[in-house]
Coordinates of C-alpha atoms in Angstrom, one line a residue:
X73 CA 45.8 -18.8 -2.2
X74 CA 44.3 -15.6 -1.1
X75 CA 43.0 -15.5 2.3
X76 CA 39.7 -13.8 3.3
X77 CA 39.9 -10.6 5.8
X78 CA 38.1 -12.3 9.2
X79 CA 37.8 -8.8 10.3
X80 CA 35.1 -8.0 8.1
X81 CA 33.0 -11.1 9.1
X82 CA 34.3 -9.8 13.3
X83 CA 32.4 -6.4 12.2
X84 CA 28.8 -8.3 11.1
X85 CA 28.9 -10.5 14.4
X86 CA 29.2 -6.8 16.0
X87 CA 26.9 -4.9 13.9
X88 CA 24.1 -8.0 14.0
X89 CA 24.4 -8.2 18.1
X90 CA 24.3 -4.5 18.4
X91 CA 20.7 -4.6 16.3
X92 CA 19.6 -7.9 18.0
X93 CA 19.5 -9.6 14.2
X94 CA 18.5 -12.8 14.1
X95 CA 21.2 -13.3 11.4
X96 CA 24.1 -13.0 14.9
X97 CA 23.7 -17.0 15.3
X98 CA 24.9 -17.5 12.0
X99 CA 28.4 -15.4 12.5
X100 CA 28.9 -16.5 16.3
X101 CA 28.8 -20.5 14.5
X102 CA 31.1 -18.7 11.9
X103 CA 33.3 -17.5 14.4
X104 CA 33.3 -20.9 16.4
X105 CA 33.9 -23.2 13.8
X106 CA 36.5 -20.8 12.3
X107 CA 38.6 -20.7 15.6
X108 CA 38.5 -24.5 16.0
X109 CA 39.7 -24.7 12.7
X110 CA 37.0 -26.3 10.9
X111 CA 36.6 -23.4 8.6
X112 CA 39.3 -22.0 6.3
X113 CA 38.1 -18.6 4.7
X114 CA 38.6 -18.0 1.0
X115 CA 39.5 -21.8 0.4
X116 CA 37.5 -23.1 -2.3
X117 CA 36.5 -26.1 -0.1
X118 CA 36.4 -24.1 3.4
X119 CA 34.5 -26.2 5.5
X120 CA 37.3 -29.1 6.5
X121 CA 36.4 -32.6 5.3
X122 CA 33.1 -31.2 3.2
X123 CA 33.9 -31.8 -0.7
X124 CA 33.7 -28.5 -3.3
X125 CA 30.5 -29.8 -4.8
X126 CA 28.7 -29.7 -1.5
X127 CA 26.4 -26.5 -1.1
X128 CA 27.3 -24.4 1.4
X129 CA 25.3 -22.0 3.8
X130 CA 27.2 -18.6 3.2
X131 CA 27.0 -15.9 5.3
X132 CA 27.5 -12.1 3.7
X133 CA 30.7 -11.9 2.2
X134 CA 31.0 -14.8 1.2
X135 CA 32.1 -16.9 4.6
X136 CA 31.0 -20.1 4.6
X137 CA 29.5 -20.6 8.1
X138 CA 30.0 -24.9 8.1
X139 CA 26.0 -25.6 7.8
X140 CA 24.7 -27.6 4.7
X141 CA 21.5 -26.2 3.1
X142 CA 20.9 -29.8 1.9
X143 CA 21.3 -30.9 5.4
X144 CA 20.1 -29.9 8.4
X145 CA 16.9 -30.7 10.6
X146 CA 14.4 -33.1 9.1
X147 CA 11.8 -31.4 6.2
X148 CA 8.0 -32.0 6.5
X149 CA 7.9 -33.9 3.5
X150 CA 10.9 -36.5 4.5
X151 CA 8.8 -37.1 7.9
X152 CA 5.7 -37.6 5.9
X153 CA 7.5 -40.3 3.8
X154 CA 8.9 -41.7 6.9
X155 CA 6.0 -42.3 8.6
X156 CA 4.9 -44.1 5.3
X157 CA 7.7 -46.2 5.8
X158 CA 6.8 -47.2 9.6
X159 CA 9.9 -45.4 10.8
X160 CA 9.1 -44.4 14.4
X161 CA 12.4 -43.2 15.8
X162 CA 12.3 -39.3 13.1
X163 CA 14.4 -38.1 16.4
X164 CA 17.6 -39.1 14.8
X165 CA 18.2 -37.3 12.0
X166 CA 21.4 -39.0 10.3
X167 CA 19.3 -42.3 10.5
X168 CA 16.4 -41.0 8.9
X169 CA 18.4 -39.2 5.7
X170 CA 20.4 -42.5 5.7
X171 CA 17.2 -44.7 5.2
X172 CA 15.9 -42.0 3.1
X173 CA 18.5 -42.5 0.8
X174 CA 18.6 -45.7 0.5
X175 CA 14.9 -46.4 0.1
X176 CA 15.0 -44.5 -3.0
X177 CA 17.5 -46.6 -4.2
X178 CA 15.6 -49.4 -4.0
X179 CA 12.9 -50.6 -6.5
X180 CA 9.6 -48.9 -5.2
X181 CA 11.5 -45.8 -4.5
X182 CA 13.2 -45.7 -8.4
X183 CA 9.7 -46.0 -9.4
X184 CA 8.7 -42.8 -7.7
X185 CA 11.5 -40.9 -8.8
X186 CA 10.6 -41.8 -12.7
X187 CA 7.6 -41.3 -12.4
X188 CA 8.0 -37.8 -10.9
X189 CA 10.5 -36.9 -14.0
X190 CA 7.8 -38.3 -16.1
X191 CA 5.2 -35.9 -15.2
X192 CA 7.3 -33.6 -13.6
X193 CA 6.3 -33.3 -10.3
X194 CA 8.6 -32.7 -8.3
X195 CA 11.0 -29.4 -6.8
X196 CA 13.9 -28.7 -6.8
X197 CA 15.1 -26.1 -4.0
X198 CA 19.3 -26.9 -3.6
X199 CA 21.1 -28.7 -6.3
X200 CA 21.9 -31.7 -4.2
X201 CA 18.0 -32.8 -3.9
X202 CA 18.4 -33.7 -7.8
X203 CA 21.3 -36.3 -7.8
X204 CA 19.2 -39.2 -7.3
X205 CA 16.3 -38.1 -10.3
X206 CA 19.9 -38.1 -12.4
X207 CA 20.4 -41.2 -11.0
X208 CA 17.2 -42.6 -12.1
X209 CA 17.3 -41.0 -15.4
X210 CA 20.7 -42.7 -16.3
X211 CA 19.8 -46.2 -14.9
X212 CA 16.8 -45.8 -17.6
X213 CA 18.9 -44.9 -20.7
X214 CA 21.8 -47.2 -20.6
X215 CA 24.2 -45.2 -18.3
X216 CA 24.5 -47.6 -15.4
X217 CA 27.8 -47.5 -14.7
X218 CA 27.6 -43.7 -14.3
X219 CA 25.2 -44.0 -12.2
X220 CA 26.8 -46.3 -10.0
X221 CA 30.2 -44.1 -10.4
X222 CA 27.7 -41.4 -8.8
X223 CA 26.1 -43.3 -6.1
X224 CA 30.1 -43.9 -4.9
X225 CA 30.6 -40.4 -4.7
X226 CA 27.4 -39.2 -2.8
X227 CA 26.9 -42.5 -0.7
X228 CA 29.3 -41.5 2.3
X229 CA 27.0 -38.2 2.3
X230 CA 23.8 -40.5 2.5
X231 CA 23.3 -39.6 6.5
X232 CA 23.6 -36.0 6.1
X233 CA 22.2 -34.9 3.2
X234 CA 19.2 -34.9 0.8
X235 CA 20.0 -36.3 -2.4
X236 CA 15.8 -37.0 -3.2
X237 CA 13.4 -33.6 -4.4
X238 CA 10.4 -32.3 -2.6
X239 CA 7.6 -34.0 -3.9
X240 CA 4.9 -31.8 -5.8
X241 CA 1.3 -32.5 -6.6
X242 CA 1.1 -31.2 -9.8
X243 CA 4.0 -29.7 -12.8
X244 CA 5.6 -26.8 -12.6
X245 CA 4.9 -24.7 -15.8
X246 CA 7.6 -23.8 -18.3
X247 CA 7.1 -21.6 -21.0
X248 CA 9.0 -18.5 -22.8
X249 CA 7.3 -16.1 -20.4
X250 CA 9.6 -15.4 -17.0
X251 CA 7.4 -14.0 -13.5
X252 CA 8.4 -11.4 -11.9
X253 CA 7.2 -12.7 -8.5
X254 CA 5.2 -16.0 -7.4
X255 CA 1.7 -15.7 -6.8
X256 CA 2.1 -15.8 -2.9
X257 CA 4.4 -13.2 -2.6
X258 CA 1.6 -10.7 -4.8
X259 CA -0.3 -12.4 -2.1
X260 CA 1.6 -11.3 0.7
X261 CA 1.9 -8.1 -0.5
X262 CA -1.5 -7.3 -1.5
X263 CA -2.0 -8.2 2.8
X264 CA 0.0 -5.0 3.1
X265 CA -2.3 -2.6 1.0
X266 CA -3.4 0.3 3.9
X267 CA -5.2 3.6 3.1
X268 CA -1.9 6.1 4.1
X269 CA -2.7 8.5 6.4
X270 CA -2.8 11.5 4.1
X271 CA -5.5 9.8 2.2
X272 CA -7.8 9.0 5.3
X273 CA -7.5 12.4 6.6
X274 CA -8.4 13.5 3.0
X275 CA -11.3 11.1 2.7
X276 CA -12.3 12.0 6.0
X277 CA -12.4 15.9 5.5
X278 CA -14.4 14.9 2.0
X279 CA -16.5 12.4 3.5
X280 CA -17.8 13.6 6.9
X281 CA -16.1 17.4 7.5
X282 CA -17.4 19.0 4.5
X283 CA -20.8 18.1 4.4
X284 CA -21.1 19.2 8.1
X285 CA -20.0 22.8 6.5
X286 CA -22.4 22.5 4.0
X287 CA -25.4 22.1 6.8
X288 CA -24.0 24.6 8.4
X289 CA -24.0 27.3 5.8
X290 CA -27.7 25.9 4.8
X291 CA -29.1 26.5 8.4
X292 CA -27.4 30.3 8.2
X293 CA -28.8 30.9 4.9
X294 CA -32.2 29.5 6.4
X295 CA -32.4 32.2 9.1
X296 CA -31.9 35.2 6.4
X297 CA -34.9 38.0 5.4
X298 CA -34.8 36.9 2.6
X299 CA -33.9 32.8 1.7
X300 CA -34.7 33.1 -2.0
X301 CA -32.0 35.7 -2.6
X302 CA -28.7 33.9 -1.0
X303 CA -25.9 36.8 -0.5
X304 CA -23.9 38.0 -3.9
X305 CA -21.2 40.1 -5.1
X306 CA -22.1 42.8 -7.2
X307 CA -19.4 45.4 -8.6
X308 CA -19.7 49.0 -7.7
X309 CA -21.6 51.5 -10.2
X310 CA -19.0 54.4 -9.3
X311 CA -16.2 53.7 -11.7
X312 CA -15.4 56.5 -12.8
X313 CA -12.3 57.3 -10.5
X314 CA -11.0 53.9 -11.6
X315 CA -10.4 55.1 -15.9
X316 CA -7.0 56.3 -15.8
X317 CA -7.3 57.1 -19.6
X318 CA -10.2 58.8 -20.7
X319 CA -11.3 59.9 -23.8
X320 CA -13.7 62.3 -25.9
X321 CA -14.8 63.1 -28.9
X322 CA -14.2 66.0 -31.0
X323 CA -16.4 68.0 -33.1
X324 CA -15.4 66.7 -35.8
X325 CA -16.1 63.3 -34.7
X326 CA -12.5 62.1 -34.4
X327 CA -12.1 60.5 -31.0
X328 CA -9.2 61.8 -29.3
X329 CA -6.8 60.6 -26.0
X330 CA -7.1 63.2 -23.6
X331 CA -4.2 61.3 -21.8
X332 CA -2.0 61.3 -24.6
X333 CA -3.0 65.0 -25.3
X334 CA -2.0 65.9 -21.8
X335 CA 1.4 64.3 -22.1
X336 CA 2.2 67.2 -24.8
X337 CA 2.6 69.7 -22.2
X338 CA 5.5 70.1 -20.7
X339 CA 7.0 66.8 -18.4
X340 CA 8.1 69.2 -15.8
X341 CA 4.4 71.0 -14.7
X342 CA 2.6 67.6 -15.2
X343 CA 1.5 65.6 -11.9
X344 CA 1.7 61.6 -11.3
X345 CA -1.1 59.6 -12.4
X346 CA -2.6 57.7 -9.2
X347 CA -2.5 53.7 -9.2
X348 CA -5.8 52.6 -10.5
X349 CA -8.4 51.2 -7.5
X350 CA -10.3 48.2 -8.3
X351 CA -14.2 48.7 -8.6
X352 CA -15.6 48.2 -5.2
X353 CA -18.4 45.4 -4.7
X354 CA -21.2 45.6 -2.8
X355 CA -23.1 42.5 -1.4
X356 CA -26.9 41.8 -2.7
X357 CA -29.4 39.0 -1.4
X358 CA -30.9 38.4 2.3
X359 CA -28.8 39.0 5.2
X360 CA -28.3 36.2 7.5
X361 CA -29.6 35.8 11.4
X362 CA -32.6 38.8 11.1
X363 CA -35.7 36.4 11.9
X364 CA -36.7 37.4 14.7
X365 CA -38.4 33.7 15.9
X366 CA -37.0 30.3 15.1
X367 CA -39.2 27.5 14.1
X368 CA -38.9 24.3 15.8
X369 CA -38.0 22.7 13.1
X370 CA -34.7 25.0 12.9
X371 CA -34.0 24.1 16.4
X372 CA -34.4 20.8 16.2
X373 CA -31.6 21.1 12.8
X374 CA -29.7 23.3 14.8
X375 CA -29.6 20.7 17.9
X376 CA -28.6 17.8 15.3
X377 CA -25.6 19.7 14.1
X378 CA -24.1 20.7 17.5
X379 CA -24.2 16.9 18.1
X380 CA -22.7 16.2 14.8
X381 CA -19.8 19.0 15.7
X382 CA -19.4 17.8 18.9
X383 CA -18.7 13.8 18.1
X384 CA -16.2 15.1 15.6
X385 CA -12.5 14.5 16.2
X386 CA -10.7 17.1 18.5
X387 CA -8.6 18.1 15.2
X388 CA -11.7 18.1 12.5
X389 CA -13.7 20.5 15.5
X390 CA -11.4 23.3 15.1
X391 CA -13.2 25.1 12.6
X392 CA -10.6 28.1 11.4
X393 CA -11.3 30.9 9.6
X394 CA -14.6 31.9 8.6
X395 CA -16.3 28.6 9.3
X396 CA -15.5 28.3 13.3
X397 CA -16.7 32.5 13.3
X398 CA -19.7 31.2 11.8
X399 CA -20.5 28.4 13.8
X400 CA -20.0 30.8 16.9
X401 CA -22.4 33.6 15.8
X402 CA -24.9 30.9 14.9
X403 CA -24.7 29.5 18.4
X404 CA -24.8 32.8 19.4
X405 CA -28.0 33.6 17.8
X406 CA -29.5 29.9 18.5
X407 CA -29.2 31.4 22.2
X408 CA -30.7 34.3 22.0
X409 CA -32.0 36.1 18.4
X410 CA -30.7 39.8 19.3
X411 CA -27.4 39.2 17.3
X412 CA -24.9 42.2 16.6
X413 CA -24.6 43.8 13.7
X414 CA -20.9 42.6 13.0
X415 CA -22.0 38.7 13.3
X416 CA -24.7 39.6 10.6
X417 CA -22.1 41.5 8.1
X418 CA -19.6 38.5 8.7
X419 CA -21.9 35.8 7.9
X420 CA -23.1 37.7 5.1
X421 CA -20.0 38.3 3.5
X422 CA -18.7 34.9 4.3
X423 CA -22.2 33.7 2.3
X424 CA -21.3 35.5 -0.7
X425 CA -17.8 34.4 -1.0
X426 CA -18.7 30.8 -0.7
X427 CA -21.3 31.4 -3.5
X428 CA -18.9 33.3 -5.5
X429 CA -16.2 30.4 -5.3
X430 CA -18.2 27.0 -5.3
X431 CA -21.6 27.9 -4.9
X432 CA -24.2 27.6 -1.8
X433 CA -25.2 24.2 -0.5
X434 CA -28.0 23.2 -3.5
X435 CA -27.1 24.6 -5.9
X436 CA -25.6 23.2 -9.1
X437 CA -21.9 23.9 -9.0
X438 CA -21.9 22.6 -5.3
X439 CA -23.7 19.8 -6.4
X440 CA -21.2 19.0 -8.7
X441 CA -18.2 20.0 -6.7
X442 CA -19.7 17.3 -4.2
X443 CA -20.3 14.7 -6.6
X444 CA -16.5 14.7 -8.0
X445 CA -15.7 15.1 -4.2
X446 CA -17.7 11.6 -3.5
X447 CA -15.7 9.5 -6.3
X448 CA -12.4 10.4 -4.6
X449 CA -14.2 9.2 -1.2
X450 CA -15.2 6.0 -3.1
X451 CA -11.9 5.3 -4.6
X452 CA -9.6 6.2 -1.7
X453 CA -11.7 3.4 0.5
X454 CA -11.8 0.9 -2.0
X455 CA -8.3 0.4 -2.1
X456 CA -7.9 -2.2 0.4
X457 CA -11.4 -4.1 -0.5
X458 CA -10.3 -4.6 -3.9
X459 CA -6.7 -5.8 -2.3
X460 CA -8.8 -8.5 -0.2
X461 CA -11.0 -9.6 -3.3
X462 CA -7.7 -9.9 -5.5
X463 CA -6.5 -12.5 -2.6
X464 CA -9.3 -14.5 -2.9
X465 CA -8.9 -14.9 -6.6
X466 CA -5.5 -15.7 -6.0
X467 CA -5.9 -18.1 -3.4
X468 CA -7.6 -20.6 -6.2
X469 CA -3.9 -20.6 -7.9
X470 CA -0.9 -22.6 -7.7
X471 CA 1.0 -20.1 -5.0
X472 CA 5.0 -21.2 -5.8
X473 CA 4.4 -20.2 -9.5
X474 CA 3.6 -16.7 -11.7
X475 CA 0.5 -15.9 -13.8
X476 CA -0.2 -15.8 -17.3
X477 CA -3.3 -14.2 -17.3
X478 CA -3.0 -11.6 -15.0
X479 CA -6.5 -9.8 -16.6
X480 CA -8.4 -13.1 -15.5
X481 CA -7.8 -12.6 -11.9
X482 CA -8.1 -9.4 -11.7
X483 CA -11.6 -9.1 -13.6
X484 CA -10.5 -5.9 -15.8
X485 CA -13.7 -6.5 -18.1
X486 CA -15.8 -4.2 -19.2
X487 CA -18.0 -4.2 -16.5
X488 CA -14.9 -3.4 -13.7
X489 CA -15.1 -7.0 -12.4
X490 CA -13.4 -7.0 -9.2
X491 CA -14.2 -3.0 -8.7
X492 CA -17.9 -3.4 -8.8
X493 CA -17.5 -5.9 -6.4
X494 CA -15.2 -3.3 -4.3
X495 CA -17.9 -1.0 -4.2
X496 CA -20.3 -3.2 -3.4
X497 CA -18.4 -4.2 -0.2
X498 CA -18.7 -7.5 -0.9
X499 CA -14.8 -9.1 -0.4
X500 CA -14.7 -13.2 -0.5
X501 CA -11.1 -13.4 0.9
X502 CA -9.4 -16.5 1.3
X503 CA -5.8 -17.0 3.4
X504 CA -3.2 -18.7 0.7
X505 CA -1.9 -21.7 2.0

């Protein structure tokens, strides 16, 4: 017989104390029970006295750590049934099992076991709690004396061990189709469902930094000469440095390449061509912070931003780039209207290439871009809400087994079912028993 290595299981009790595991208990009793000799690694009936068809509590590896899984302290269901029976003294444990046992032996406990095999229910959680439903079964089809031949073998075992199922209240279902998990482990799971932090700080820039930017560029735009006419790009008229390839027309009508003509002459005399510039633009529209009195009504706007700005987070306030320069020429102007020309030119070219890439606050494409913006918003924070209205559904289920009709739960109708009711922030969450 092949004996197993102890060192390995010496290593877990190490590893497990070193990491404060709960799991350490389980190789210390290992350990003890193996030094006293009660324990006899890689026999197939290690545990001394315990018979092979006696489940075993196995640690990893393989080691059999001497504990029973059909044994142990008394279940919730056995003390229920106990007190049922007027059986005060639940304290000691080997009693309890013993009368346990023998109760459903007797006639009113035979009845309970048929009629649990009858309609099924009952559980099954270690192969020991189904001897006595065997039991039952054979007594009722003519095998009595293998059912007494059985009750020999597992009698001496009647204080220790639980040879009677959990009782259920209703069937478990059978069927072709196999679960992936139980209903309260989606449960459990669905508890876990958290926006990640790359998503908040997304939602949050879409949600609350943006449009601050957007008020801000519409209360620059509003102090310009000329609101109607927001800054533009328009390309330069002088073009004509930029043709590196000319060409013109004979008299004879024929249009010829003066480039290609030129490269006739001799390679040596002729001169590099210079790298072709790009047109130059020039900026149209109103120029920003040139009204020479603000409204109240602009202060007033003006006084609500700063205090929108200001309750920001530290890391939303830093405005980089052209943003936190034009939030500080605007306060700059809000103090006093005489504003440099540089501020001006900066804010007007900042103007133009916001218009030129998404468009100024109002207008359509920013209207758009905002909208498409919004659904992201909406369906980054309705992650968890849909999570919690999923539990509730689930709660109404049986929680040990799977689903069949996952769609019915979830509400994927037409109508979005459970997402409308996301959106609506309406979430009837129940905790699964």
């Amino acid at each position: 017989m092949m004996m197993a290595n102890m060192g390995y299981a010496y290593a877990q009790l190490a590893k497990n104390a070193a990491k404060g595991n709960k799991s350490v208990l389980k190789w210390e009793k290992l350990m003890h029970e193996h030094a006293l000799g009660h324990i006899s690694a890689g026999s197939r009936e290690p545990v001394q006295g315990t018979p092979a068809w006696v489940t075993l509590e196995v640690a990893n590896g393989g080691f059999a750590t001497g504990g029973l899984l059909a044994g142990g302290d008394l279940q919730q269901h056995e003390i229920d049934l106990l007190n049922e029976l007027g059986e005060k003294n639940t304290a000691d444990v080997e009693h309890c099992r013993l009368v346990l046992n023998q109760y459903f032996l007797s006639g009113p406990g035979l009845s309970i076991l048929e009629d649990m095999l009858e309609k099924g229910t009952y559980e099954i959680h270690v192969p020991e709690e189904a001897a006595l439903l065997a039991v039952c079964w054979m007594m009722g089809h003519g095998h009595e004396d293998e059912a007494r031949s059985v009750v020999d073998v597992l009698s001496p075992w009647f204080s220790r061990l639980r040879f009677y199922p959990v009782p259920s209240p209703r069937p478990l279902s059978s069927g072709a189709l196999v679960n992936v998990a139980s209903v309260w482990e989606v449960v459990a799971n669905l508890g876990l469902v958290k926006v990640s932090l790359a998503l908040m700080t997304l939602s949050h820039a879409l949600g609350v930094t943006l449009p601050i930017y957007d008020k801000l560029v519409a209360l620059v735009m509003a102090t310009s000469d000329d609101p109607s006419h927001p800054p533009t790009f328009s390309a330069s008229s002088d073009t004509s440095s930029s043709s590196s390839s000319s060409t013109s027309s004979s008299s004879d009508g024929q249009v010829k390449d003066q480039t290609s003509s030129s490269s006739s002459s001799s390679s040596a005399t002729s001169t590099p061509t210079p790298p072709v510039q790009p047109p130059r633009r020039s900026i149209e529209g109103g120029t920003p912070f040139t009204i020479t009195s603000i409204s109240p009504e602009l202060k007033e706007q003006f006084a609500a931003l700063q205090k929108e700005i200001e309750g920001m987070k530290p890391q939303s306030r830093r405005m980089k780039h052209g943003m936190g320069r034009l939030y500080k020429s605007t306060r700059r102007f809000f103090a006093s209207t005489d504003t440099a020309p540089q501020y001006r030119d900066q804010a007007r070219l900042l103007l133009a290439q916001i218009n030129q890439k998404r468009g100024l606050p109002g207008s359509e494409r920013a209207k758009t871009l905002r909208a498409m913006q919004a659904k992201i918003v909406e369906s980054t924070d309705s992650g968890p809400a849909q999570a919690r209205i999923v539990q509730g559904r689930l709660a109404n289920c049986v929680q040990k087994e799977g689903l069949e009709d996952v769609d019915a739960v979830l509400g994927l109708d037409a109508g979005g079912g459970a997402w409308d009711e996301a959106s609506r922030g309406t979430t009837d969450h129940r905790e699964h028993p």
